[in-house]
Amino acid sequence: MDDKADDADGNIRGLIFALLALACGHMLSTLLRTIPGISLDVMAADFHTPPQTLASLTSIYYFAFAASQIPVGAAMDRFGVRPVSLSLLCGTIVGALASGLATGPESFLFGQFLLGVATSGMLMCPMTLAAKQMSAARFGLWSGIILSIGNIGMLLSASPLAFVVELWGWRAGFWISAGFGVVVAITVFLLVPKPSPAQADTSSPLSQMAEVLRIGLSYRLRGLVALSLVSLAASLVLRGLWGGPWLMEIKALSRIEAGNILGLFTLALIVGPVLMGVLDRAIGHRREVLAATHSFAALLLALMAAGAPHFPLSELFGITAAPAGFDGALFVLIGIGVSTQPLLYGMTRQMVDAQNAGKALSAINLAFFLGTALMQSATGVVATLFGLPAVLLFMAASLIVGTTIFVAYTQPSKS
């Protein structure tokens, strides 16, 4: 009995170490995708390109990321997490080097495309391993932990990256990321176990990819997909692209000061998923919590926009603009409000068996990052035509639409 208990403890420890190693890959992914958020102005100046144009170009990362979810989800069910994660990490290192070597918008676009493809499975690798090895109840908690660890990458791209950009330039962020990628790849090679042949899905690759789409378009997942299209997009587009320009251009903060506020936002995005995972295990009611938190985040985005110069909140209090501290508090609250993505993963995991977990989670992840690509492209146009306050209002409206569809499709009587 003691030997069996020791073996079980060893297996649990091994699984935890493997999940932590893979979660570091997700951390690298979030670091890379948010580098433009704190260095967009200097990158645009280096490339002799308007910042709004470069912002729209960076959306290729999310389009490539989203499109890759279908083959990556099928590959993880077919070949296993370890070989897929190692292949993607090698591609990430190459993509980081290519982005750092870019000499203009075209070559930077190519580097971002490579990174979008290569980092596409960095979240799904630990999620799929956890979904296949854990119960649905434990998976809800661990999905929150994985997201929180991954979001540390956004913390690294706040004040630390602002310091790096000021000292060594924006390219140094990509060099450092490439080195981090090498360390993560070695760690994954050492800690993540080889897949068991019995666990492999041996159906054809084409049928596997079609299954990802079929699952994502199924009636039961449509509400989850609708909310997924706007949920992660709101946090990533705000944190990775427009948060810095908002604070520096509208609130006249320095790069370091803006980085400090974005750091607080990121801390909320780190703590929030774990809190939501614990809350889920304690009270349940995933549908109601998701609807309430996303509606709350939409309201906060509208309030932030209202605090811009000559907008209603500033006019109401007779001030030029709402103080930066007000924005800082809103950033933190928004970060907590949109940190309920683990509940979307948990609801998805409840609807499928373990064999199809990789495909179902990839379908939701496809919605997450396709929505981010679409929102990033759309907000680039909105910013050009109407300014940054309109960007925040557009994001708030998107959250309300996604939440409304989610509520309509997930009514208990229709599930």
PDB file of C-alpha atoms in Angstrom, residues 93-304:
ATOM      1  CA  ILE A  93      12.704  30.974 -30.722  1.00  0.00           C
ATOM      2  CA  VAL A  94      13.059  31.440 -34.501  1.00  0.00           C
ATOM      3  CA  GLY A  95      10.085  33.852 -34.582  1.00  0.00           C
ATOM      4  CA  ALA A  96      11.507  35.962 -31.739  1.00  0.00           C
ATOM      5  CA  LEU A  97      14.843  36.237 -33.526  1.00  0.00           C
ATOM      6  CA  ALA A  98      13.107  37.149 -36.799  1.00  0.00           C
ATOM      7  CA  SER A  99      11.063  39.890 -35.092  1.00  0.00           C
ATOM      8  CA  GLY A 100      14.156  41.296 -33.416  1.00  0.00           C
ATOM      9  CA  LEU A 101      16.004  41.398 -36.754  1.00  0.00           C
ATOM     10  CA  ALA A 102      13.143  43.136 -38.599  1.00  0.00           C
ATOM     11  CA  THR A 103      14.150  46.199 -40.626  1.00  0.00           C
ATOM     12  CA  GLY A 104      10.694  47.403 -41.666  1.00  0.00           C
ATOM     13  CA  PRO A 105       6.957  46.707 -41.455  1.00  0.00           C
ATOM     14  CA  GLU A 106       7.133  43.824 -43.949  1.00  0.00           C
ATOM     15  CA  SER A 107       9.879  41.876 -42.181  1.00  0.00           C
ATOM     16  CA  PHE A 108       8.289  42.575 -38.788  1.00  0.00           C
ATOM     17  CA  LEU A 109       5.007  41.266 -40.184  1.00  0.00           C
ATOM     18  CA  PHE A 110       6.797  38.046 -41.151  1.00  0.00           C
ATOM     19  CA  GLY A 111       8.289  37.687 -37.664  1.00  0.00           C
ATOM     20  CA  GLN A 112       4.885  38.232 -36.064  1.00  0.00           C
ATOM     21  CA  PHE A 113       3.359  35.609 -38.369  1.00  0.00           C
ATOM     22  CA  LEU A 114       5.994  33.080 -37.294  1.00  0.00           C
ATOM     23  CA  LEU A 115       5.357  33.876 -33.634  1.00  0.00           C
ATOM     24  CA  GLY A 116       1.598  33.574 -34.073  1.00  0.00           C
ATOM     25  CA  VAL A 117       1.947  30.074 -35.515  1.00  0.00           C
ATOM     26  CA  ALA A 118       4.631  28.921 -33.072  1.00  0.00           C
ATOM     27  CA  THR A 119       3.019  30.195 -29.864  1.00  0.00           C
ATOM     28  CA  SER A 120      -0.453  28.983 -30.860  1.00  0.00           C
ATOM     29  CA  GLY A 121      -0.254  25.893 -28.663  1.00  0.00           C
ATOM     30  CA  MET A 122       1.562  27.343 -25.657  1.00  0.00           C
ATOM     31  CA  LEU A 123      -1.649  27.597 -23.638  1.00  0.00           C
ATOM     32  CA  MET A 124      -3.298  24.486 -25.046  1.00  0.00           C
ATOM     33  CA  CYS A 125      -0.325  22.232 -24.229  1.00  0.00           C
ATOM     34  CA  PRO A 126      -0.671  22.482 -20.420  1.00  0.00           C
ATOM     35  CA  MET A 127      -4.468  22.757 -20.709  1.00  0.00           C
ATOM     36  CA  THR A 128      -4.705  19.551 -22.739  1.00  0.00           C
ATOM     37  CA  LEU A 129      -2.340  17.653 -20.439  1.00  0.00           C
ATOM     38  CA  ALA A 130      -4.387  18.756 -17.417  1.00  0.00           C
ATOM     39  CA  ALA A 131      -7.699  17.924 -19.123  1.00  0.00           C
ATOM     40  CA  LYS A 132      -6.524  14.400 -19.983  1.00  0.00           C
ATOM     41  CA  GLN A 133      -5.010  13.674 -16.559  1.00  0.00           C
ATOM     42  CA  MET A 134      -7.382  15.443 -14.144  1.00  0.00           C
ATOM     43  CA  SER A 135     -11.066  15.370 -13.235  1.00  0.00           C
ATOM     44  CA  ALA A 136     -13.310  18.185 -14.467  1.00  0.00           C
ATOM     45  CA  ALA A 137     -13.428  19.680 -10.954  1.00  0.00           C
ATOM     46  CA  ARG A 138      -9.638  19.786 -10.512  1.00  0.00           C
ATOM     47  CA  PHE A 139      -9.207  20.985 -14.079  1.00  0.00           C
ATOM     48  CA  GLY A 140     -11.180  24.151 -13.304  1.00  0.00           C
ATOM     49  CA  LEU A 141      -8.670  25.114 -10.614  1.00  0.00           C
ATOM     50  CA  TRP A 142      -5.599  24.173 -12.635  1.00  0.00           C
ATOM     51  CA  SER A 143      -6.786  26.043 -15.716  1.00  0.00           C
ATOM     52  CA  GLY A 144      -6.813  29.161 -13.530  1.00  0.00           C
ATOM     53  CA  ILE A 145      -3.308  28.424 -12.238  1.00  0.00           C
ATOM     54  CA  ILE A 146      -1.998  27.882 -15.779  1.00  0.00           C
ATOM     55  CA  LEU A 147      -3.507  31.164 -16.974  1.00  0.00           C
ATOM     56  CA  SER A 148      -2.095  33.018 -13.977  1.00  0.00           C
ATOM     57  CA  ILE A 149       1.414  31.692 -14.556  1.00  0.00           C
ATOM     58  CA  GLY A 150       1.145  32.567 -18.231  1.00  0.00           C
ATOM     59  CA  ASN A 151       0.022  36.108 -17.477  1.00  0.00           C
ATOM     60  CA  ILE A 152       3.295  36.724 -15.628  1.00  0.00           C
ATOM     61  CA  GLY A 153       4.647  37.260 -19.142  1.00  0.00           C
ATOM     62  CA  MET A 154       2.530  40.404 -19.346  1.00  0.00           C
ATOM     63  CA  LEU A 155       4.001  41.538 -16.043  1.00  0.00           C
ATOM     64  CA  LEU A 156       7.469  41.148 -17.547  1.00  0.00           C
ATOM     65  CA  SER A 157       6.402  43.253 -20.536  1.00  0.00           C
ATOM     66  CA  ALA A 158       5.233  46.126 -18.304  1.00  0.00           C
ATOM     67  CA  SER A 159       7.776  48.094 -16.232  1.00  0.00           C
ATOM     68  CA  PRO A 160      10.695  45.636 -16.802  1.00  0.00           C
ATOM     69  CA  LEU A 161      10.245  45.828 -20.565  1.00  0.00           C
ATOM     70  CA  ALA A 162       9.810  49.615 -20.416  1.00  0.00           C
ATOM     71  CA  PHE A 163      13.188  49.774 -18.662  1.00  0.00           C
ATOM     72  CA  VAL A 164      14.760  47.481 -21.279  1.00  0.00           C
ATOM     73  CA  VAL A 165      13.321  49.567 -24.129  1.00  0.00           C
ATOM     74  CA  GLU A 166      14.599  52.798 -22.604  1.00  0.00           C
ATOM     75  CA  LEU A 167      18.064  51.317 -22.000  1.00  0.00           C
ATOM     76  CA  TRP A 168      18.707  49.021 -24.974  1.00  0.00           C
ATOM     77  CA  GLY A 169      15.855  49.561 -27.452  1.00  0.00           C
ATOM     78  CA  TRP A 170      12.781  47.535 -28.429  1.00  0.00           C
ATOM     79  CA  ARG A 171      14.768  44.763 -30.161  1.00  0.00           C
ATOM     80  CA  ALA A 172      16.293  43.679 -26.850  1.00  0.00           C
ATOM     81  CA  GLY A 173      12.855  42.455 -25.744  1.00  0.00           C
ATOM     82  CA  PHE A 174      12.860  39.890 -28.542  1.00  0.00           C
ATOM     83  CA  TRP A 175      16.483  38.816 -27.881  1.00  0.00           C
ATOM     84  CA  ILE A 176      15.680  38.197 -24.211  1.00  0.00           C
ATOM     85  CA  SER A 177      12.528  36.281 -25.163  1.00  0.00           C
ATOM     86  CA  ALA A 178      14.499  34.025 -27.507  1.00  0.00           C
ATOM     87  CA  GLY A 179      16.904  33.160 -24.687  1.00  0.00           C
ATOM     88  CA  PHE A 180      13.984  32.447 -22.352  1.00  0.00           C
ATOM     89  CA  GLY A 181      12.550  30.162 -25.039  1.00  0.00           C
ATOM     90  CA  VAL A 182      15.706  28.050 -25.034  1.00  0.00           C
ATOM     91  CA  VAL A 183      15.466  27.598 -21.256  1.00  0.00           C
ATOM     92  CA  VAL A 184      11.794  26.615 -21.438  1.00  0.00           C
ATOM     93  CA  ALA A 185      12.436  24.118 -24.239  1.00  0.00           C
ATOM     94  CA  ILE A 186      15.136  22.382 -22.188  1.00  0.00           C
ATOM     95  CA  THR A 187      12.837  22.286 -19.151  1.00  0.00           C
ATOM     96  CA  VAL A 188       9.959  20.782 -21.160  1.00  0.00           C
ATOM     97  CA  PHE A 189      12.304  18.176 -22.664  1.00  0.00           C
ATOM     98  CA  LEU A 190      13.387  17.109 -19.169  1.00  0.00           C
ATOM     99  CA  LEU A 191      10.063  17.235 -17.278  1.00  0.00           C
ATOM    100  CA  VAL A 192       7.196  16.466 -19.669  1.00  0.00           C
ATOM    101  CA  PRO A 193       6.675  12.703 -20.135  1.00  0.00           C
ATOM    102  CA  LYS A 194       6.490  11.012 -23.508  1.00  0.00           C
ATOM    103  CA  PRO A 195       2.914  10.261 -24.621  1.00  0.00           C
ATOM    104  CA  SER A 196       1.568   6.749 -24.338  1.00  0.00           C
ATOM    105  CA  PRO A 197       0.793   5.181 -27.747  1.00  0.00           C
ATOM    106  CA  ALA A 198      -2.534   3.983 -26.316  1.00  0.00           C
ATOM    107  CA  GLN A 199      -3.614   7.588 -25.801  1.00  0.00           C
ATOM    108  CA  ALA A 200      -3.063   8.631 -29.410  1.00  0.00           C
ATOM    109  CA  ASP A 201      -5.914   9.465 -31.778  1.00  0.00           C
ATOM    110  CA  THR A 202      -5.201   7.503 -34.960  1.00  0.00           C
ATOM    111  CA  SER A 203      -7.906   8.966 -37.210  1.00  0.00           C
ATOM    112  CA  SER A 204      -6.822  10.967 -40.260  1.00  0.00           C
ATOM    113  CA  PRO A 205      -5.412  14.486 -39.700  1.00  0.00           C
ATOM    114  CA  LEU A 206      -8.076  15.996 -41.968  1.00  0.00           C
ATOM    115  CA  SER A 207     -10.917  14.399 -39.990  1.00  0.00           C
ATOM    116  CA  GLN A 208      -9.313  15.529 -36.737  1.00  0.00           C
ATOM    117  CA  MET A 209      -9.142  19.144 -37.919  1.00  0.00           C
ATOM    118  CA  ALA A 210     -12.722  18.970 -39.171  1.00  0.00           C
ATOM    119  CA  GLU A 211     -13.718  17.699 -35.733  1.00  0.00           C
ATOM    120  CA  VAL A 212     -12.216  20.801 -34.099  1.00  0.00           C
ATOM    121  CA  LEU A 213     -14.487  22.978 -36.241  1.00  0.00           C
ATOM    122  CA  ARG A 214     -17.499  20.719 -35.729  1.00  0.00           C
ATOM    123  CA  ILE A 215     -17.128  20.851 -31.953  1.00  0.00           C
ATOM    124  CA  GLY A 216     -16.641  24.623 -31.996  1.00  0.00           C
ATOM    125  CA  LEU A 217     -19.745  25.202 -34.118  1.00  0.00           C
ATOM    126  CA  SER A 218     -21.968  22.791 -32.175  1.00  0.00           C
ATOM    127  CA  TYR A 219     -25.052  24.332 -30.568  1.00  0.00           C
ATOM    128  CA  ARG A 220     -23.890  23.642 -27.003  1.00  0.00           C
ATOM    129  CA  LEU A 221     -20.639  25.537 -27.505  1.00  0.00           C
ATOM    130  CA  ARG A 222     -21.979  28.509 -29.478  1.00  0.00           C
ATOM    131  CA  GLY A 223     -22.616  30.648 -26.415  1.00  0.00           C
ATOM    132  CA  LEU A 224     -19.153  29.861 -25.063  1.00  0.00           C
ATOM    133  CA  VAL A 225     -17.605  30.675 -28.440  1.00  0.00           C
ATOM    134  CA  ALA A 226     -19.469  34.006 -28.620  1.00  0.00           C
ATOM    135  CA  LEU A 227     -18.131  35.111 -25.243  1.00  0.00           C
ATOM    136  CA  SER A 228     -14.677  33.729 -26.028  1.00  0.00           C
ATOM    137  CA  LEU A 229     -14.518  35.943 -29.126  1.00  0.00           C
ATOM    138  CA  VAL A 230     -14.557  39.097 -26.961  1.00  0.00           C
ATOM    139  CA  SER A 231     -13.371  37.978 -23.513  1.00  0.00           C
ATOM    140  CA  LEU A 232      -9.644  37.493 -23.992  1.00  0.00           C
ATOM    141  CA  ALA A 233      -9.619  40.112 -26.759  1.00  0.00           C
ATOM    142  CA  ALA A 234     -10.639  42.830 -24.294  1.00  0.00           C
ATOM    143  CA  SER A 235      -7.725  42.127 -21.955  1.00  0.00           C
ATOM    144  CA  LEU A 236      -5.059  41.423 -24.593  1.00  0.00           C
ATOM    145  CA  VAL A 237      -5.891  44.357 -26.870  1.00  0.00           C
ATOM    146  CA  LEU A 238      -6.043  46.722 -23.898  1.00  0.00           C
ATOM    147  CA  ARG A 239      -2.896  45.363 -22.240  1.00  0.00           C
ATOM    148  CA  GLY A 240      -0.914  44.473 -25.344  1.00  0.00           C
ATOM    149  CA  LEU A 241      -1.694  47.434 -27.587  1.00  0.00           C
ATOM    150  CA  TRP A 242      -3.781  50.416 -26.469  1.00  0.00           C
ATOM    151  CA  GLY A 243      -3.129  50.625 -22.721  1.00  0.00           C
ATOM    152  CA  GLY A 244       0.304  52.189 -23.197  1.00  0.00           C
ATOM    153  CA  PRO A 245      -0.750  54.773 -25.816  1.00  0.00           C
ATOM    154  CA  TRP A 246      -3.821  55.665 -23.716  1.00  0.00           C
ATOM    155  CA  LEU A 247      -1.728  56.404 -20.643  1.00  0.00           C
ATOM    156  CA  MET A 248       1.095  58.140 -22.504  1.00  0.00           C
ATOM    157  CA  GLU A 249      -0.918  60.150 -25.054  1.00  0.00           C
ATOM    158  CA  ILE A 250      -4.204  60.857 -23.257  1.00  0.00           C
ATOM    159  CA  LYS A 251      -2.903  60.986 -19.662  1.00  0.00           C
ATOM    160  CA  ALA A 252       0.601  62.326 -20.505  1.00  0.00           C
ATOM    161  CA  LEU A 253       2.478  59.722 -18.462  1.00  0.00           C
ATOM    162  CA  SER A 254       6.071  58.717 -19.132  1.00  0.00           C
ATOM    163  CA  ARG A 255       6.836  55.248 -20.492  1.00  0.00           C
ATOM    164  CA  ILE A 256       7.972  54.039 -17.060  1.00  0.00           C
ATOM    165  CA  GLU A 257       4.874  55.505 -15.338  1.00  0.00           C
ATOM    166  CA  ALA A 258       2.627  53.864 -17.929  1.00  0.00           C
ATOM    167  CA  GLY A 259       4.517  50.615 -17.449  1.00  0.00           C
ATOM    168  CA  ASN A 260       3.885  50.781 -13.700  1.00  0.00           C
ATOM    169  CA  ILE A 261       0.110  51.096 -14.191  1.00  0.00           C
ATOM    170  CA  LEU A 262       0.106  48.342 -16.802  1.00  0.00           C
ATOM    171  CA  GLY A 263       2.049  46.283 -14.277  1.00  0.00           C
ATOM    172  CA  LEU A 264      -0.820  46.665 -11.792  1.00  0.00           C
ATOM    173  CA  PHE A 265      -3.248  45.644 -14.534  1.00  0.00           C
ATOM    174  CA  THR A 266      -1.124  42.582 -15.193  1.00  0.00           C
ATOM    175  CA  LEU A 267      -1.005  41.672 -11.500  1.00  0.00           C
ATOM    176  CA  ALA A 268      -4.804  41.629 -11.573  1.00  0.00           C
ATOM    177  CA  LEU A 269      -4.665  39.353 -14.630  1.00  0.00           C
ATOM    178  CA  ILE A 270      -2.257  37.060 -12.749  1.00  0.00           C
ATOM    179  CA  VAL A 271      -4.196  36.881  -9.490  1.00  0.00           C
ATOM    180  CA  GLY A 272      -7.648  36.949 -11.080  1.00  0.00           C
ATOM    181  CA  PRO A 273      -7.703  33.512 -12.789  1.00  0.00           C
ATOM    182  CA  VAL A 274      -6.592  31.723  -9.612  1.00  0.00           C
ATOM    183  CA  LEU A 275      -9.213  33.584  -7.573  1.00  0.00           C
ATOM    184  CA  MET A 276     -11.866  32.668 -10.131  1.00  0.00           C
ATOM    185  CA  GLY A 277     -10.752  29.040 -10.069  1.00  0.00           C
ATOM    186  CA  VAL A 278     -11.058  28.949  -6.276  1.00  0.00           C
ATOM    187  CA  LEU A 279     -14.400  30.786  -6.443  1.00  0.00           C
ATOM    188  CA  ASP A 280     -15.650  28.269  -8.987  1.00  0.00           C
ATOM    189  CA  ARG A 281     -14.842  25.323  -6.732  1.00  0.00           C
ATOM    190  CA  ALA A 282     -16.494  27.085  -3.790  1.00  0.00           C
ATOM    191  CA  ILE A 283     -19.780  28.345  -5.264  1.00  0.00           C
ATOM    192  CA  GLY A 284     -20.126  27.147  -8.871  1.00  0.00           C
ATOM    193  CA  HIS A 285     -22.688  29.135 -10.961  1.00  0.00           C
ATOM    194  CA  ARG A 286     -20.211  29.552 -13.822  1.00  0.00           C
ATOM    195  CA  ARG A 287     -22.759  30.975 -16.251  1.00  0.00           C
ATOM    196  CA  GLU A 288     -23.919  33.729 -13.892  1.00  0.00           C
ATOM    197  CA  VAL A 289     -20.373  34.663 -12.834  1.00  0.00           C
ATOM    198  CA  LEU A 290     -19.195  34.909 -16.464  1.00  0.00           C
ATOM    199  CA  ALA A 291     -22.122  37.116 -17.457  1.00  0.00           C
ATOM    200  CA  ALA A 292     -21.756  39.429 -14.447  1.00  0.00           C
ATOM    201  CA  THR A 293     -17.978  39.895 -14.651  1.00  0.00           C
ATOM    202  CA  HIS A 294     -17.925  40.638 -18.382  1.00  0.00           C
ATOM    203  CA  SER A 295     -20.794  43.125 -18.083  1.00  0.00           C
ATOM    204  CA  PHE A 296     -18.909  44.786 -15.215  1.00  0.00           C
ATOM    205  CA  ALA A 297     -15.737  45.015 -17.327  1.00  0.00           C
ATOM    206  CA  ALA A 298     -17.711  46.656 -20.153  1.00  0.00           C
ATOM    207  CA  LEU A 299     -19.033  49.287 -17.746  1.00  0.00           C
ATOM    208  CA  LEU A 300     -15.510  50.025 -16.478  1.00  0.00           C
ATOM    209  CA  LEU A 301     -14.159  50.459 -20.031  1.00  0.00           C
ATOM    210  CA  ALA A 302     -16.935  52.956 -20.741  1.00  0.00           C
ATOM    211  CA  LEU A 303     -16.067  54.831 -17.531  1.00  0.00           C
ATOM    212  CA  MET A 304     -12.407  55.009 -18.524  1.00  0.00           C
TER     213      MET A 304
END
